[in-house]
Amino acid sequence: MTGRVALLGKPLKRRHSQVMHDAAFDAAGIDARYVLAEIEPDAVEDAVREARGEGWLGLGVTAPYKQVVASLVDEVESDAATIGAVNNVVRTADGRLIGFNTDAPGFRAGVELAMGRSLQGADVVVMGAGGAAHAVVYACLDAGARSVVVANRTVDRATALVARFAGMGEGSLTALAAADPSLAGAFAAADVAVNATTVGMIDPGATIPIELLRSEATVFDLVYVPAETPLIAAARARGMRAANGSEMLIAQAAIAFERWTGVGGMAGVMRAAVAPLLADPSVRA
Ligand code: NAP
């Protein structure tokens, strides 16, 4: 029987995950496929139940189902519970479903590659307070960042995020409105500034004023469509370390693949498979 992983979400506009996982199944000699399941909210419960059956390796989960799937699986790993989102599910040999989160370790791998150092002891500014920002802040605190400032257009969401992670890690954690003048000081002190909003992908512009950062700082944009956002272009024009979200995307996929199959080391295969899609200017968000 051909094995299966289904990505649950709506809408499903991108094929990046499918391309990476199918290439990795082929390279590993595993008879399995990653299928896109764009389903309505009232079909999610049945889709999760079906994944307990023979032949299923697990599920991928994307918006808007990352919270509801957490409530339907048999177990949610503690980091995914703390972050508040399950973006992958693995089926055990006895048909139990375990929800986990790969955005946090994927972010850590991507940002540390971009920085050329560990997040440990780093001063971080994170723009955004949505689902991705939760994983980013978790990863920073878990890695031992010295300070994390979370700034968001809607300050209440930043405040709620900070309250969720209060007491985690050794570093300080502060919420600000994106328009707060004191954010300038945080940018000036930052080792890395992270865009975890949809700005640059959906709305035009950039959330981080490059000129406020130290020239040695790193700019990390979670957006990977388009490949070069205005933020990344501005950072590169100033000669700074800068990376988009593609390495995070690849790293989190490789982590999920290893959980489903036991086969590690697939990041290179995935990177090569997804490169044409990442470079294709006709692929839109
Ligand atoms: P989300 O939950 O919908 O959150 C969106 C965030 O963007 C919120 O903080 C929102 O602020 C902010 N925002 C939206 N429009 C804005 C604007 N015009 N000005 C300022 N802030 C604005 O989205 P998400 O799931 O966290 O995803 C965020 C980004 O990360 C997306 O681009 C996604 O593709 C990317 N991502 C990448 C990876 C990867 O592997 N590279 C993984 C996950 C996500 P308000 O609260 O004020 O609305």
CSV table of C-alpha atoms and ligand atoms in Angstrom, one decimal:
chain,number,residue,atom,x,y,z
A,1,MET,CA,0.0,0.0,0.0
A,2,THR,CA,1.3,3.4,-0.9
A,3,GLY,CA,1.9,5.5,2.3
A,4,ARG,CA,0.3,8.9,2.7
A,5,VAL,CA,0.7,12.2,4.4
A,6,ALA,CA,-2.1,14.8,3.8
A,7,LEU,CA,-1.7,18.5,4.3
A,8,LEU,CA,-4.9,19.9,5.8
A,9,GLY,CA,-5.7,23.6,5.2
A,10,LYS,CA,-7.9,26.0,3.3
A,11,PRO,CA,-6.9,27.6,1.0
A,12,LEU,CA,-3.8,25.6,-0.1
A,13,LYS,CA,-2.2,27.9,-2.6
A,14,ARG,CA,1.4,26.6,-2.5
A,15,ARG,CA,3.0,23.3,-3.5
A,16,HIS,CA,6.4,23.9,-1.8
A,17,SER,CA,5.8,21.2,0.9
A,18,GLN,CA,4.4,18.7,-1.5
A,19,VAL,CA,7.4,19.1,-3.8
A,20,MET,CA,9.9,18.7,-1.0
A,21,HIS,CA,8.3,15.7,0.7
A,22,ASP,CA,7.6,13.8,-2.6
A,23,ALA,CA,11.3,14.3,-3.6
A,24,ALA,CA,12.4,13.0,-0.2
A,25,PHE,CA,10.1,9.9,-0.4
A,26,ASP,CA,11.6,9.2,-3.9
A,27,ALA,CA,15.2,9.7,-2.7
A,28,ALA,CA,14.7,7.5,0.4
A,29,GLY,CA,13.0,4.8,-1.7
A,30,ILE,CA,9.8,5.0,0.3
A,31,ASP,CA,6.5,4.2,-1.4
A,32,ALA,CA,4.5,7.2,-0.1
A,33,ARG,CA,3.0,10.5,-1.3
A,34,TYR,CA,2.3,13.9,0.2
A,35,VAL,CA,-1.2,15.0,-0.9
A,36,LEU,CA,-2.9,18.4,-0.6
A,37,ALA,CA,-6.2,18.2,1.1
A,38,GLU,CA,-8.0,21.5,0.9
A,39,ILE,CA,-11.0,20.8,3.1
A,40,GLU,CA,-13.9,22.7,4.7
A,41,PRO,CA,-13.9,23.1,8.5
A,42,ASP,CA,-16.6,20.5,9.0
A,43,ALA,CA,-14.5,17.9,7.3
A,44,VAL,CA,-11.4,18.3,9.6
A,45,GLU,CA,-12.6,15.8,12.3
A,46,ASP,CA,-13.2,13.1,9.7
A,47,ALA,CA,-9.8,13.8,8.0
A,48,VAL,CA,-8.0,13.4,11.3
A,49,ARG,CA,-9.9,10.2,12.2
A,50,GLU,CA,-9.0,8.7,8.8
A,51,ALA,CA,-5.3,9.4,9.4
A,52,ARG,CA,-5.4,6.8,12.3
A,53,GLY,CA,-5.8,4.1,9.6
A,54,GLU,CA,-3.3,1.8,7.9
A,55,GLY,CA,-1.0,3.4,5.3
A,56,TRP,CA,-1.0,6.8,7.0
A,57,LEU,CA,2.3,8.3,8.1
A,58,GLY,CA,0.8,11.5,9.4
A,59,LEU,CA,-0.5,14.9,8.6
A,60,GLY,CA,0.7,18.3,7.7
A,61,VAL,CA,-1.5,21.1,9.1
A,62,THR,CA,-1.7,24.7,8.0
A,63,ALA,CA,-4.0,27.7,8.4
A,64,PRO,CA,-6.7,27.8,9.7
A,65,TYR,CA,-6.6,24.3,11.3
A,66,LYS,CA,-3.4,24.4,13.5
A,67,GLN,CA,-5.5,24.9,16.7
A,68,VAL,CA,-8.4,22.6,15.9
A,69,VAL,CA,-6.2,19.7,14.9
A,70,ALA,CA,-4.4,20.0,18.3
A,71,SER,CA,-7.8,19.3,20.0
A,72,LEU,CA,-8.4,16.2,17.8
A,73,VAL,CA,-5.2,14.3,18.1
A,74,ASP,CA,-4.4,11.8,21.0
A,75,GLU,CA,-1.4,13.7,22.3
A,76,VAL,CA,0.2,17.2,21.7
A,77,GLU,CA,3.9,17.5,22.4
A,78,SER,CA,4.7,20.0,25.1
A,79,ASP,CA,6.5,22.6,22.9
A,80,ALA,CA,3.5,22.6,20.4
A,81,ALA,CA,1.1,23.0,23.4
A,82,THR,CA,3.2,25.9,24.7
A,83,ILE,CA,3.3,27.5,21.2
A,84,GLY,CA,-0.4,26.9,20.8
A,85,ALA,CA,-0.2,25.3,17.3
A,86,VAL,CA,0.2,21.9,15.8
A,87,ASN,CA,1.6,22.0,12.2
A,88,ASN,CA,2.4,18.3,11.8
A,89,VAL,CA,1.0,15.0,13.2
A,90,VAL,CA,2.7,11.7,13.2
A,91,ARG,CA,0.9,8.3,13.3
A,92,THR,CA,2.4,5.7,15.6
A,93,ALA,CA,2.5,2.0,14.7
A,94,ASP,CA,-0.6,1.4,16.9
A,95,GLY,CA,-2.6,4.2,15.2
A,96,ARG,CA,-2.3,7.0,17.7
A,97,LEU,CA,-1.8,10.5,16.5
A,98,ILE,CA,0.8,12.8,18.0
A,99,GLY,CA,0.7,16.5,17.2
A,100,PHE,CA,4.0,18.4,17.0
A,101,ASN,CA,5.4,21.8,15.9
A,102,THR,CA,8.3,22.1,13.4
A,103,ASP,CA,8.2,25.9,12.9
A,104,ALA,CA,10.2,26.6,16.1
A,105,PRO,CA,13.1,24.2,15.3
A,106,GLY,CA,12.9,25.2,11.7
A,107,PHE,CA,13.2,28.9,12.6
A,108,ARG,CA,16.1,28.2,14.9
A,109,ALA,CA,18.0,26.3,12.1
A,110,GLY,CA,17.3,29.0,9.5
A,111,VAL,CA,18.1,32.0,11.7
A,112,GLU,CA,21.3,30.5,13.2
A,113,LEU,CA,22.5,29.8,9.7
A,114,ALA,CA,21.8,33.4,8.7
A,115,MET,CA,23.4,34.8,11.8
A,116,GLY,CA,26.4,32.5,11.7
A,117,ARG,CA,26.0,32.0,15.5
A,118,SER,CA,23.7,30.6,18.1
A,119,LEU,CA,20.6,32.5,19.4
A,120,GLN,CA,22.0,31.9,22.9
A,121,GLY,CA,22.7,35.2,24.5
A,122,ALA,CA,21.3,37.1,21.5
A,123,ASP,CA,19.1,40.3,21.6
A,124,VAL,CA,16.2,39.7,19.3
A,125,VAL,CA,13.4,41.9,18.0
A,126,VAL,CA,10.4,40.1,16.5
A,127,MET,CA,7.8,42.0,14.4
A,128,GLY,CA,4.4,40.2,14.5
A,129,ALA,CA,2.3,38.3,17.1
A,130,GLY,CA,0.5,35.7,14.9
A,131,GLY,CA,1.1,32.0,14.7
A,132,ALA,CA,4.6,32.2,13.3
A,133,ALA,CA,5.7,34.8,15.8
A,134,HIS,CA,4.6,32.4,18.6
A,135,ALA,CA,7.0,29.7,17.2
A,136,VAL,CA,9.8,32.3,16.8
A,137,VAL,CA,9.5,33.6,20.3
A,138,TYR,CA,9.4,30.1,21.7
A,139,ALA,CA,12.6,29.1,19.8
A,140,CYS,CA,14.4,32.3,20.9
A,141,LEU,CA,13.6,31.7,24.6
A,142,ASP,CA,14.3,28.0,24.4
A,143,ALA,CA,17.7,28.7,22.8
A,144,GLY,CA,18.6,31.1,25.6
A,145,ALA,CA,18.2,34.5,24.0
A,146,ARG,CA,19.2,37.3,26.3
A,147,SER,CA,16.2,39.6,25.3
A,148,VAL,CA,13.2,39.3,23.0
A,149,VAL,CA,11.1,42.3,22.2
A,150,VAL,CA,7.9,41.5,20.4
A,151,ALA,CA,6.3,44.4,18.5
A,152,ASN,CA,3.0,44.2,16.7
A,153,ARG,CA,0.6,46.5,14.9
A,154,THR,CA,-2.1,45.4,17.3
A,155,VAL,CA,-0.4,45.7,20.6
A,156,ASP,CA,-2.9,43.5,22.5
A,157,ARG,CA,-1.8,40.5,20.5
A,158,ALA,CA,1.9,41.2,21.4
A,159,THR,CA,0.9,41.5,25.1
A,160,ALA,CA,-1.0,38.2,25.0
A,161,LEU,CA,1.9,36.5,23.3
A,162,VAL,CA,4.3,37.7,26.0
A,163,ALA,CA,1.9,36.6,28.8
A,164,ARG,CA,1.7,33.2,27.2
A,165,PHE,CA,5.5,32.7,27.4
A,166,ALA,CA,6.0,34.5,30.8
A,167,GLY,CA,8.6,32.7,32.9
A,168,MET,CA,10.0,30.7,30.0
A,169,GLY,CA,13.8,30.8,29.6
A,170,GLU,CA,16.3,33.2,31.3
A,171,GLY,CA,15.9,36.1,28.9
A,172,SER,CA,13.7,39.2,29.2
A,173,LEU,CA,10.5,39.3,27.1
A,174,THR,CA,8.8,42.6,26.3
A,175,ALA,CA,5.7,43.6,24.3
A,176,LEU,CA,5.5,46.8,22.4
A,177,ALA,CA,3.2,48.4,19.8
A,178,ALA,CA,4.9,48.5,16.4
A,179,ALA,CA,4.5,52.3,16.5
A,180,ASP,CA,6.0,52.7,20.0
A,181,PRO,CA,9.0,55.1,19.8
A,182,SER,CA,11.0,53.0,22.3
A,183,LEU,CA,11.2,50.3,19.7
A,184,ALA,CA,14.1,52.3,18.1
A,185,GLY,CA,16.3,51.5,21.1
A,186,ALA,CA,15.5,47.8,20.7
A,187,PHE,CA,16.4,47.8,17.1
A,188,ALA,CA,19.7,49.6,17.8
A,189,ALA,CA,20.7,46.9,20.3
A,190,ALA,CA,19.5,43.9,18.3
A,191,ASP,CA,21.7,41.1,17.1
A,192,VAL,CA,18.8,39.9,14.9
A,193,ALA,CA,15.6,41.5,13.7
A,194,VAL,CA,12.9,39.1,12.5
A,195,ASN,CA,9.9,39.8,10.3
A,196,ALA,CA,7.2,37.4,11.4
A,197,THR,CA,4.3,39.3,9.8
A,198,THR,CA,2.8,38.9,6.3
A,199,VAL,CA,4.1,42.3,5.3
A,200,GLY,CA,6.3,41.9,2.2
A,201,MET,CA,4.2,39.0,1.1
A,202,ILE,CA,0.6,40.3,1.2
A,203,ASP,CA,0.9,44.0,2.1
A,204,PRO,CA,3.7,46.0,0.5
A,205,GLY,CA,6.5,47.6,2.5
A,206,ALA,CA,8.7,46.4,5.4
A,207,THR,CA,8.3,46.2,9.2
A,208,ILE,CA,11.9,46.9,10.1
A,209,PRO,CA,13.7,50.2,9.5
A,210,ILE,CA,17.1,48.9,8.4
A,211,GLU,CA,18.9,52.2,9.2
A,212,LEU,CA,18.2,51.7,12.9
A,213,LEU,CA,20.0,48.4,13.1
A,214,ARG,CA,23.7,47.9,13.7
A,215,SER,CA,25.5,47.0,10.4
A,216,GLU,CA,26.6,43.7,12.1
A,217,ALA,CA,23.0,42.7,12.9
A,218,THR,CA,21.1,40.0,10.9
A,219,VAL,CA,17.8,40.5,9.2
A,220,PHE,CA,15.6,37.4,9.0
A,221,ASP,CA,12.3,37.5,7.1
A,222,LEU,CA,10.0,34.5,7.5
A,223,VAL,CA,8.4,35.4,4.1
A,224,TYR,CA,9.8,33.3,1.2
A,225,VAL,CA,7.3,34.3,-1.5
A,226,PRO,CA,8.6,36.6,-3.0
A,227,ALA,CA,12.1,35.4,-2.6
A,228,GLU,CA,13.4,39.0,-2.1
A,229,THR,CA,11.1,41.2,0.0
A,230,PRO,CA,11.7,44.9,0.2
A,231,LEU,CA,13.1,44.2,3.7
A,232,ILE,CA,15.7,41.7,2.4
A,233,ALA,CA,16.6,43.9,-0.5
A,234,ALA,CA,17.2,46.9,1.8
A,235,ALA,CA,19.3,44.8,4.2
A,236,ARG,CA,21.4,43.4,1.4
A,237,ALA,CA,21.8,46.9,-0.2
A,238,ARG,CA,23.4,47.9,3.2
A,239,GLY,CA,25.7,44.9,3.1
A,240,MET,CA,24.0,43.2,6.1
A,241,ARG,CA,23.5,39.5,6.8
A,242,ALA,CA,20.0,38.8,5.6
A,243,ALA,CA,17.9,35.7,4.8
A,244,ASN,CA,14.4,35.0,3.8
A,245,GLY,CA,12.3,32.1,5.2
A,246,SER,CA,13.3,29.4,2.7
A,247,GLU,CA,15.9,27.7,4.9
A,248,MET,CA,13.3,27.7,7.7
A,249,LEU,CA,10.8,26.1,5.3
A,250,ILE,CA,13.3,23.4,4.3
A,251,ALA,CA,14.5,22.7,7.8
A,252,GLN,CA,11.0,22.3,9.3
A,253,ALA,CA,10.1,20.0,6.4
A,254,ALA,CA,13.2,17.8,7.0
A,255,ILE,CA,12.3,17.5,10.7
A,256,ALA,CA,8.7,16.5,9.9
A,257,PHE,CA,9.9,13.9,7.3
A,258,GLU,CA,12.3,12.3,9.8
A,259,ARG,CA,9.4,12.0,12.3
A,260,TRP,CA,7.2,10.3,9.7
A,261,THR,CA,9.7,8.0,8.2
A,262,GLY,CA,12.7,7.7,10.5
A,263,VAL,CA,14.9,8.9,7.6
A,264,GLY,CA,17.0,12.0,8.4
A,265,GLY,CA,19.3,14.1,6.3
A,266,MET,CA,16.8,15.0,3.6
A,267,ALA,CA,17.3,18.8,3.7
A,268,GLY,CA,19.7,18.8,0.7
A,269,VAL,CA,17.2,16.7,-1.4
A,270,MET,CA,14.4,19.0,-0.4
A,271,ARG,CA,16.4,22.2,-1.1
A,272,ALA,CA,17.2,21.0,-4.6
A,273,ALA,CA,13.6,20.0,-5.3
A,274,VAL,CA,12.0,23.2,-4.1
A,275,ALA,CA,14.6,25.6,-5.6
A,276,PRO,CA,12.8,26.1,-9.0
A,277,LEU,CA,9.5,27.0,-7.1
A,278,LEU,CA,11.4,29.4,-4.8
A,279,ALA,CA,13.0,31.1,-7.8
A,280,ASP,CA,9.9,31.3,-9.9
A,281,PRO,CA,8.6,34.9,-9.9
A,282,SER,CA,5.2,33.8,-11.2
A,283,VAL,CA,4.5,32.0,-7.9
A,284,ARG,CA,2.5,34.3,-5.8
A,285,ALA,CA,1.5,34.3,-2.1
B,1,NAP,P1,-0.9,35.4,11.0
B,1,NAP,O1,-1.1,34.5,12.2
B,1,NAP,O2,-2.0,35.7,10.2
B,1,NAP,O3,-0.2,36.8,11.6
B,1,NAP,C1,-0.1,37.8,10.8
B,1,NAP,C2,0.8,38.9,11.5
B,1,NAP,O4,1.1,39.9,10.5
B,1,NAP,C3,0.1,39.6,12.6
B,1,NAP,O5,1.1,39.9,13.6
B,1,NAP,C4,-0.4,40.9,11.9
B,1,NAP,O6,-0.6,42.0,12.8
B,1,NAP,C5,0.7,41.2,11.0
B,1,NAP,N1,0.3,42.0,9.9
B,1,NAP,C6,-0.5,41.7,8.8
B,1,NAP,N2,-0.6,42.7,8.0
B,1,NAP,C7,0.1,43.8,8.5
B,1,NAP,C8,0.4,45.1,8.1
B,1,NAP,N3,-0.1,45.6,7.0
B,1,NAP,N4,1.2,45.9,8.9
B,1,NAP,C9,1.7,45.3,10.1
B,1,NAP,N5,1.5,44.1,10.5
B,1,NAP,C10,0.7,43.3,9.7
B,1,NAP,O7,0.3,34.8,10.1
B,1,NAP,P2,1.4,33.8,10.5
B,1,NAP,O8,0.9,32.4,10.3
B,1,NAP,O9,2.0,34.2,11.8
B,1,NAP,O10,2.5,34.0,9.3
B,1,NAP,C11,3.3,35.2,9.2
B,1,NAP,C12,4.3,35.1,8.1
B,1,NAP,O11,5.2,34.0,8.3
B,1,NAP,C13,3.6,34.7,6.7
B,1,NAP,O12,4.2,35.5,5.7
B,1,NAP,C14,4.0,33.2,6.5
B,1,NAP,O13,4.1,32.9,5.2
B,1,NAP,C15,5.4,33.2,7.2
B,1,NAP,N6,5.8,31.8,7.7
B,1,NAP,C16,6.9,31.3,7.1
B,1,NAP,C17,7.3,30.1,7.5
B,1,NAP,C18,8.6,29.5,7.0
B,1,NAP,O14,8.8,28.3,7.1
B,1,NAP,N7,9.4,30.3,6.3
B,1,NAP,C19,6.6,29.3,8.5
B,1,NAP,C20,5.4,29.9,9.0
B,1,NAP,C21,5.0,31.2,8.6
B,1,NAP,P3,-2.0,42.2,13.5
B,1,NAP,O15,-2.0,41.3,14.7
B,1,NAP,O16,-1.9,43.7,13.9
B,1,NAP,O17,-3.1,41.9,12.5
